[in-house]
PDB file of C-alpha atoms in Angstrom:
ATOM      1  CA  MET A  27     -14.565 -74.819  81.405  1.00 40.00           C
ATOM      2  CA  THR A  28     -12.276 -76.845  79.272  1.00 36.00           C
ATOM      3  CA  ALA A  29     -10.101 -73.616  78.974  1.00 38.00           C
ATOM      4  CA  GLN A  30     -10.027 -72.580  82.123  1.00 38.00           C
ATOM      5  CA  LEU A  31      -9.148 -76.426  83.301  1.00 32.00           C
ATOM      6  CA  TRP A  32      -6.278 -76.210  80.039  1.00 34.00           C
ATOM      7  CA  SER A  33      -4.978 -73.253  82.312  1.00 37.00           C
ATOM      8  CA  ARG A  34      -4.951 -74.391  85.451  1.00 35.00           C
ATOM      9  CA  ARG A  35      -3.293 -77.679  84.018  1.00 35.00           C
ATOM     10  CA  THR A  36      -0.803 -75.666  82.217  1.00 36.00           C
ATOM     11  CA  LEU A  37       0.137 -73.522  85.063  1.00 31.00           C
ATOM     12  CA  LEU A  38       0.528 -76.372  88.238  1.00 33.00           C
ATOM     13  CA  GLY A  39       2.143 -78.208  85.390  1.00 39.00           C
ATOM     14  CA  GLY A  40       4.638 -75.120  84.738  1.00 39.00           C
ATOM     15  CA  ALA A  41       4.998 -74.047  89.013  1.00 36.00           C
ATOM     16  CA  ALA A  42       6.089 -78.167  89.183  1.00 37.00           C
ATOM     17  CA  GLY A  43       8.595 -78.077  86.118  1.00 39.00           C
ATOM     18  CA  SER A  44       9.970 -75.198  88.167  1.00 35.00           C
ATOM     19  CA  ALA A  45      10.194 -76.741  91.440  1.00 35.00           C
ATOM     20  CA  ALA A  46      11.508 -79.633  89.940  1.00 35.00           C
ATOM     21  CA  LEU A  47      14.512 -77.704  87.951  1.00 32.00           C
ATOM     22  CA  LEU A  48      14.787 -75.575  91.686  1.00 31.00           C
ATOM     23  CA  ILE A  49      15.684 -79.105  93.318  1.00 32.00           C
ATOM     24  CA  THR A  50      17.551 -80.337  90.517  1.00 35.00           C
ATOM     25  CA  GLY A  51      20.267 -77.152  90.325  1.00 39.00           C
ATOM     26  CA  CYS A  52      20.372 -77.025  93.885  1.00 36.00           C
ATOM     27  CA  ALA A  53      21.376 -80.412  94.110  1.00 38.00           C
ATOM     28  CA  SER A  54      23.919 -80.469  91.512  1.00 37.00           C
ATOM     29  CA  LYS A  55      25.174 -77.971  93.474  1.00 35.00           C
ATOM     30  CA  GLN A  56      25.300 -79.739  96.600  1.00 36.00           C
ATOM     31  CA  ALA A  57      27.439 -81.997  94.133  1.00 36.00           C
ATOM     32  CA  LYS A  58      29.484 -79.512  93.066  1.00 36.00           C
ATOM     33  CA  ALA A  59      30.769 -78.951  96.813  1.00 37.00           C
ATOM     34  CA  ALA A  60      30.744 -82.097  97.695  1.00 40.00           C
ATOM     35  CA  ALA A  61      33.083 -83.092  94.879  1.00 45.00           C
ATOM     36  CA  MET A  62      35.268 -79.959  95.253  1.00 61.00           C
ATOM     37  CA  PRO A  63      38.848 -80.154  94.765  1.00 75.00           C
ATOM     38  CA  PRO A  64      41.480 -80.015  98.228  1.00 86.00           C
ATOM     39  CA  ALA A  65      42.782 -76.230  98.007  1.00 88.00           C
ATOM     40  CA  GLN A  66      46.103 -75.566  95.922  1.00 82.00           C
ATOM     41  CA  PRO A  67      49.183 -74.651  97.380  1.00 80.00           C
ATOM     42  CA  GLY A  68      49.865 -71.315  96.581  1.00 77.00           C
ATOM     43  CA  GLY A  69      53.544 -71.068  98.031  1.00 77.00           C
ATOM     44  CA  ALA A  70      52.718 -69.926 101.501  1.00 92.00           C
ATOM     45  CA  ARG A  71      52.440 -71.838 104.976  1.00 96.00           C
ATOM     46  CA  VAL A  72      48.850 -72.015 106.433  1.00 98.00           C
ATOM     47  CA  MET A  73      49.007 -72.014 110.812  1.00 98.00           C
ATOM     48  CA  ILE A  74      45.749 -73.184 111.969  1.00 98.00           C
ATOM     49  CA  ILE A  75      45.065 -73.016 116.110  1.00 98.00           C
ATOM     50  CA  ARG A  76      41.532 -73.631 117.870  1.00 98.00           C
ATOM     51  CA  HIS A  77      40.164 -70.555 120.207  1.00 98.00           C
ATOM     52  CA  ALA A  78      41.585 -70.384 123.576  1.00 98.00           C
ATOM     53  CA  GLU A  79      39.987 -71.301 126.563  1.00 98.00           C
ATOM     54  CA  LYS A  80      36.114 -71.235 127.131  1.00 97.00           C
ATOM     55  CA  PRO A  81      33.992 -71.608 130.274  1.00 95.00           C
ATOM     56  CA  SER A  82      33.116 -75.064 130.903  1.00 88.00           C
ATOM     57  CA  GLY A  83      29.624 -74.206 132.735  1.00 78.00           C
ATOM     58  CA  SER A  84      27.848 -73.098 135.428  1.00 74.00           C
ATOM     59  CA  THR A  85      30.283 -73.860 138.217  1.00 80.00           C
ATOM     60  CA  GLY A  86      33.202 -72.938 136.119  1.00 82.00           C
ATOM     61  CA  PRO A  87      35.445 -70.151 134.813  1.00 93.00           C
ATOM     62  CA  GLN A  88      32.885 -67.436 133.653  1.00 94.00           C
ATOM     63  CA  GLY A  89      33.321 -65.875 130.110  1.00 97.00           C
ATOM     64  CA  ILE A  90      34.369 -62.399 130.132  1.00 97.00           C
ATOM     65  CA  ASP A  91      34.266 -59.935 127.017  1.00 97.00           C
ATOM     66  CA  VAL A  92      37.489 -57.605 126.052  1.00 94.00           C
ATOM     67  CA  ASN A  93      36.072 -55.199 128.563  1.00 95.00           C
ATOM     68  CA  GLY A  94      35.630 -57.338 131.981  1.00 95.00           C
ATOM     69  CA  SER A  95      31.498 -57.845 131.485  1.00 97.00           C
ATOM     70  CA  PRO A  96      30.162 -61.306 132.288  1.00 95.00           C
ATOM     71  CA  ASP A  97      29.781 -63.386 128.555  1.00 96.00           C
ATOM     72  CA  SER A  98      28.992 -67.078 127.758  1.00 95.00           C
ATOM     73  CA  HIS A  99      30.498 -66.261 124.263  1.00 97.00           C
ATOM     74  CA  SER A 100      33.597 -65.262 125.201  1.00 98.00           C
ATOM     75  CA  LEU A 101      36.913 -66.633 126.935  1.00 98.00           C
ATOM     76  CA  THR A 102      37.780 -66.759 130.004  1.00 98.00           C
ATOM     77  CA  VAL A 103      40.430 -64.965 132.164  1.00 97.00           C
ATOM     78  CA  ARG A 104      43.042 -68.168 130.641  1.00 98.00           C
ATOM     79  CA  GLY A 105      41.893 -67.807 127.817  1.00 98.00           C
ATOM     80  CA  TRP A 106      42.474 -63.873 127.557  1.00 98.00           C
ATOM     81  CA  THR A 107      45.844 -65.115 128.863  1.00 98.00           C
ATOM     82  CA  ARG A 108      46.651 -67.269 126.413  1.00 98.00           C
ATOM     83  CA  ALA A 109      45.824 -64.854 123.362  1.00 98.00           C
ATOM     84  CA  GLY A 110      47.840 -62.288 124.484  1.00 98.00           C
ATOM     85  CA  ALA A 111      50.918 -65.383 125.067  1.00 98.00           C
ATOM     86  CA  LEU A 112      50.314 -66.131 120.810  1.00 98.00           C
ATOM     87  CA  VAL A 113      51.515 -62.436 120.679  1.00 98.00           C
ATOM     88  CA  GLU A 114      54.717 -63.631 121.164  1.00 98.00           C
ATOM     89  CA  LEU A 115      54.512 -67.097 119.565  1.00 98.00           C
ATOM     90  CA  PHE A 116      53.829 -65.692 116.290  1.00 98.00           C
ATOM     91  CA  ALA A 117      54.919 -61.811 116.392  1.00 98.00           C
ATOM     92  CA  PRO A 118      57.627 -61.888 118.432  1.00 97.00           C
ATOM     93  CA  ALA A 119      59.091 -58.573 119.471  1.00 96.00           C
ATOM     94  CA  THR A 120      62.746 -59.756 119.671  1.00 95.00           C
ATOM     95  CA  GLY A 121      63.687 -62.551 118.427  1.00 93.00           C
ATOM     96  CA  SER A 122      63.352 -65.635 116.412  1.00 94.00           C
ATOM     97  CA  LEU A 123      60.142 -67.488 115.853  1.00 96.00           C
ATOM     98  CA  ARG A 124      59.710 -71.231 116.922  1.00 96.00           C
ATOM     99  CA  GLU A 125      60.815 -73.497 114.523  1.00 96.00           C
ATOM    100  CA  GLY A 126      57.878 -74.513 112.477  1.00 97.00           C
ATOM    101  CA  LEU A 127      56.349 -71.133 112.650  1.00 98.00           C
ATOM    102  CA  ALA A 128      56.239 -68.110 110.405  1.00 97.00           C
ATOM    103  CA  ARG A 129      55.196 -64.400 111.103  1.00 98.00           C
ATOM    104  CA  PRO A 130      51.627 -64.229 109.415  1.00 98.00           C
ATOM    105  CA  THR A 131      50.935 -61.646 107.070  1.00 98.00           C
ATOM    106  CA  ALA A 132      47.232 -61.949 107.479  1.00 98.00           C
ATOM    107  CA  VAL A 133      45.271 -63.118 110.053  1.00 98.00           C
ATOM    108  CA  TYR A 134      41.358 -64.950 109.777  1.00 98.00           C
ATOM    109  CA  ALA A 135      39.317 -65.484 112.177  1.00 98.00           C
ATOM    110  CA  ALA A 136      35.618 -67.552 112.195  1.00 98.00           C
ATOM    111  CA  GLY A 137      32.693 -65.104 111.440  1.00 97.00           C
ATOM    112  CA  GLY A 138      29.192 -65.119 112.439  1.00 95.00           C
ATOM    113  CA  ASN A 139      26.257 -63.784 114.670  1.00 94.00           C
ATOM    114  CA  GLY A 140      24.978 -63.734 117.912  1.00 92.00           C
ATOM    115  CA  GLY A 141      28.432 -64.747 119.543  1.00 95.00           C
ATOM    116  CA  GLU A 142      29.087 -67.388 117.103  1.00 96.00           C
ATOM    117  CA  GLY A 143      32.606 -66.443 116.090  1.00 97.00           C
ATOM    118  CA  THR A 144      33.590 -63.935 119.513  1.00 98.00           C
ATOM    119  CA  ARG A 145      35.792 -66.205 120.982  1.00 98.00           C
ATOM    120  CA  PRO A 146      37.905 -67.018 117.158  1.00 98.00           C
ATOM    121  CA  ARG A 147      38.232 -63.496 116.913  1.00 98.00           C
ATOM    122  CA  GLU A 148      39.102 -62.719 120.325  1.00 98.00           C
ATOM    123  CA  THR A 149      41.712 -65.292 120.419  1.00 98.00           C
ATOM    124  CA  ALA A 150      43.379 -63.842 116.794  1.00 98.00           C
ATOM    125  CA  GLY A 151      43.042 -60.184 118.145  1.00 98.00           C
ATOM    126  CA  PRO A 152      45.590 -59.494 120.146  1.00 98.00           C
ATOM    127  CA  VAL A 153      48.695 -61.104 117.208  1.00 98.00           C
ATOM    128  CA  ALA A 154      46.750 -59.072 114.165  1.00 98.00           C
ATOM    129  CA  GLU A 155      47.021 -56.013 116.730  1.00 98.00           C
ATOM    130  CA  ARG A 156      50.677 -56.354 116.855  1.00 98.00           C
ATOM    131  CA  LEU A 157      51.015 -56.853 113.325  1.00 98.00           C
ATOM    132  CA  GLY A 158      49.384 -53.935 112.721  1.00 98.00           C
ATOM    133  CA  LYS A 159      46.187 -56.110 110.861  1.00 98.00           C
ATOM    134  CA  THR A 160      42.781 -55.991 110.825  1.00 98.00           C
ATOM    135  CA  VAL A 161      41.216 -59.740 111.328  1.00 98.00           C
ATOM    136  CA  LEU A 162      39.470 -61.619 108.398  1.00 98.00           C
ATOM    137  CA  THR A 163      35.912 -62.473 108.991  1.00 98.00           C
ATOM    138  CA  THR A 164      34.656 -63.312 105.399  1.00 97.00           C
ATOM    139  CA  TYR A 165      33.892 -66.585 106.580  1.00 98.00           C
ATOM    140  CA  ALA A 166      31.813 -68.558 109.191  1.00 98.00           C
ATOM    141  CA  LYS A 167      31.564 -72.104 110.274  1.00 96.00           C
ATOM    142  CA  GLY A 168      30.583 -74.378 108.145  1.00 97.00           C
ATOM    143  CA  SER A 169      32.511 -72.337 104.713  1.00 98.00           C
ATOM    144  CA  GLU A 170      35.861 -74.170 105.466  1.00 98.00           C
ATOM    145  CA  SER A 171      35.813 -75.198 101.673  1.00 97.00           C
ATOM    146  CA  ALA A 172      35.938 -71.745 100.531  1.00 98.00           C
ATOM    147  CA  LEU A 173      37.997 -70.499 103.526  1.00 98.00           C
ATOM    148  CA  ALA A 174      40.859 -72.845 102.136  1.00 98.00           C
ATOM    149  CA  ALA A 175      40.502 -72.213  98.821  1.00 97.00           C
ATOM    150  CA  GLU A 176      41.161 -68.229  98.700  1.00 97.00           C
ATOM    151  CA  VAL A 177      43.876 -68.757 101.777  1.00 97.00           C
ATOM    152  CA  ALA A 178      45.587 -71.878 100.028  1.00 96.00           C
ATOM    153  CA  ARG A 179      45.986 -68.808  96.557  1.00 95.00           C
ATOM    154  CA  ARG A 180      48.443 -66.522  98.958  1.00 96.00           C
ATOM    155  CA  THR A 181      51.449 -66.304  98.518  1.00 96.00           C
ATOM    156  CA  GLU A 182      52.809 -65.245 102.544  1.00 97.00           C
ATOM    157  CA  PRO A 183      52.573 -66.589 105.966  1.00 98.00           C
ATOM    158  CA  THR A 184      48.067 -66.736 106.981  1.00 98.00           C
ATOM    159  CA  LEU A 185      47.298 -67.721 110.870  1.00 98.00           C
ATOM    160  CA  ILE A 186      43.562 -69.013 111.215  1.00 98.00           C
ATOM    161  CA  SER A 187      41.581 -69.037 114.295  1.00 98.00           C
ATOM    162  CA  TRP A 188      38.801 -71.138 113.974  1.00 98.00           C
ATOM    163  CA  GLN A 189      36.285 -73.547 116.199  1.00 98.00           C
ATOM    164  CA  HIS A 190      37.853 -77.204 117.224  1.00 98.00           C
ATOM    165  CA  GLU A 191      34.615 -78.939 115.619  1.00 97.00           C
ATOM    166  CA  GLU A 192      35.674 -77.774 112.835  1.00 98.00           C
ATOM    167  CA  ILE A 193      39.625 -77.833 112.162  1.00 98.00           C
ATOM    168  CA  PRO A 194      39.628 -81.346 111.047  1.00 98.00           C
ATOM    169  CA  ALA A 195      36.967 -80.299 108.280  1.00 98.00           C
ATOM    170  CA  LEU A 196      39.238 -76.974 107.373  1.00 98.00           C
ATOM    171  CA  ALA A 197      42.359 -79.010 107.531  1.00 98.00           C
ATOM    172  CA  ALA A 198      40.440 -81.675 104.981  1.00 97.00           C
ATOM    173  CA  ALA A 199      39.944 -78.895 102.855  1.00 97.00           C
ATOM    174  CA  PHE A 200      43.274 -78.228 101.528  1.00 97.00           C
ATOM    175  CA  GLY A 201      43.541 -81.970 101.315  1.00 96.00           C
ATOM    176  CA  VAL A 202      45.593 -82.601 104.201  1.00 95.00           C
ATOM    177  CA  ALA A 203      45.247 -86.291 106.450  1.00 92.00           C
ATOM    178  CA  ALA A 204      45.170 -85.104 109.496  1.00 96.00           C
ATOM    179  CA  PRO A 205      43.609 -86.963 112.851  1.00 97.00           C
ATOM    180  CA  GLN A 206      39.454 -86.554 112.909  1.00 96.00           C
ATOM    181  CA  LYS A 207      38.717 -84.793 116.196  1.00 97.00           C
ATOM    182  CA  TRP A 208      40.311 -82.265 117.398  1.00 98.00           C
ATOM    183  CA  PRO A 209      40.134 -82.701 121.651  1.00 97.00           C
ATOM    184  CA  ASP A 210      37.861 -80.870 123.947  1.00 96.00           C
ATOM    185  CA  GLU A 211      40.404 -80.194 126.354  1.00 96.00           C
ATOM    186  CA  ARG A 212      43.204 -79.479 123.803  1.00 98.00           C
ATOM    187  CA  PHE A 213      44.030 -75.556 123.804  1.00 98.00           C
ATOM    188  CA  ASP A 214      47.542 -75.519 122.604  1.00 98.00           C
ATOM    189  CA  MET A 215      48.631 -76.766 119.428  1.00 98.00           C
ATOM    190  CA  VAL A 216      49.256 -75.248 116.358  1.00 98.00           C
ATOM    191  CA  TRP A 217      48.493 -77.559 113.726  1.00 98.00           C
ATOM    192  CA  VAL A 218      50.514 -76.233 110.008  1.00 98.00           C
ATOM    193  CA  LEU A 219      49.945 -76.799 106.421  1.00 98.00           C
ATOM    194  CA  THR A 220      53.311 -76.281 104.219  1.00 97.00           C
ATOM    195  CA  PRO A 221      52.636 -76.903 100.720  1.00 95.00           C
ATOM    196  CA  ALA A 222      54.658 -79.663  99.464  1.00 93.00           C
ATOM    197  CA  GLY A 223      54.209 -80.453  95.585  1.00 88.00           C
ATOM    198  CA  SER A 224      50.876 -80.161  94.400  1.00 89.00           C
ATOM    199  CA  GLY A 225      49.608 -80.495  97.966  1.00 94.00           C
ATOM    200  CA  TRP A 226      50.115 -79.956 101.781  1.00 96.00           C
ATOM    201  CA  THR A 227      51.824 -81.752 104.234  1.00 96.00           C
ATOM    202  CA  LEU A 228      50.704 -80.964 108.013  1.00 98.00           C
ATOM    203  CA  ALA A 229      53.002 -80.896 111.424  1.00 98.00           C
ATOM    204  CA  GLN A 230      52.224 -79.976 114.994  1.00 98.00           C
ATOM    205  CA  VAL A 231      53.481 -77.296 116.992  1.00 98.00           C
ATOM    206  CA  PRO A 232      53.017 -77.422 120.681  1.00 98.00           C
ATOM    207  CA  GLN A 233      52.396 -73.576 121.721  1.00 98.00           C
ATOM    208  CA  LEU A 234      53.766 -73.992 125.262  1.00 98.00           C
ATOM    209  CA  VAL A 235      52.959 -70.246 126.472  1.00 98.00           C
ATOM    210  CA  LEU A 236      51.204 -71.039 129.323  1.00 98.00           C
ATOM    211  CA  ALA A 237      51.250 -73.703 132.669  1.00 98.00           C
ATOM    212  CA  GLY A 238      49.651 -77.241 131.518  1.00 98.00           C
ATOM    213  CA  ASP A 239      50.388 -76.904 128.254  1.00 98.00           C
ATOM    214  CA  SER A 240      50.992 -80.212 126.391  1.00 98.00           C
ATOM    215  CA  ALA A 241      53.796 -80.841 123.595  1.00 98.00           C
ATOM    216  CA  GLU A 242      51.964 -84.129 122.645  1.00 98.00           C
ATOM    217  CA  PRO A 243      50.522 -84.376 119.265  1.00 98.00           C
ATOM    218  CA  ILE A 244      47.005 -84.488 118.489  1.00 98.00           C
ATOM    219  CA  LYS A 245      45.987 -88.136 117.586  1.00 96.00           C
TER     220      LYS A 245
END
């Protein structure tokens, strides 16, 4: 009986110790993630856009997928129009790019399942197609630090299409002082990060590709 009791106590104690180690390990990982240093520049600018226009509710414009079928996770007609217009902004067939921008050699968009990230991918798709590139969807919303670390190592210009709620977090992952919130109503701005010494600088370049677009920077 004593041996059985000792054995049970030993097992329970071992299990508790293992759980404590697991919790400590998780806490350690979280602490390391929170203390992750800003992404260091590799020598090329990074251009961040919000996905194009989305459905505004049951009474507003509805989302449609690439085949024209109703889809609440997709862009609206205006959103698809913007996605097409961005091709000439970032990869013009003729002429030069707008001052402050660069022709990207890689295009990233938010990944995800069940509709998550659909609009960022739809927005970036036409630009990637013009460039002859595949939209890279390795990272989903919430993985801004990992995305920034990868992109910062690149030595050629990069375009990122992302969800607006997390764009400030993405900028922060580069160590950039940026506005803390991207307004719900703004779909028309490009945040351009440029290497400067051991860090990055932020500039805002208005898209001005559709009627109603604003040149006012996000504050």
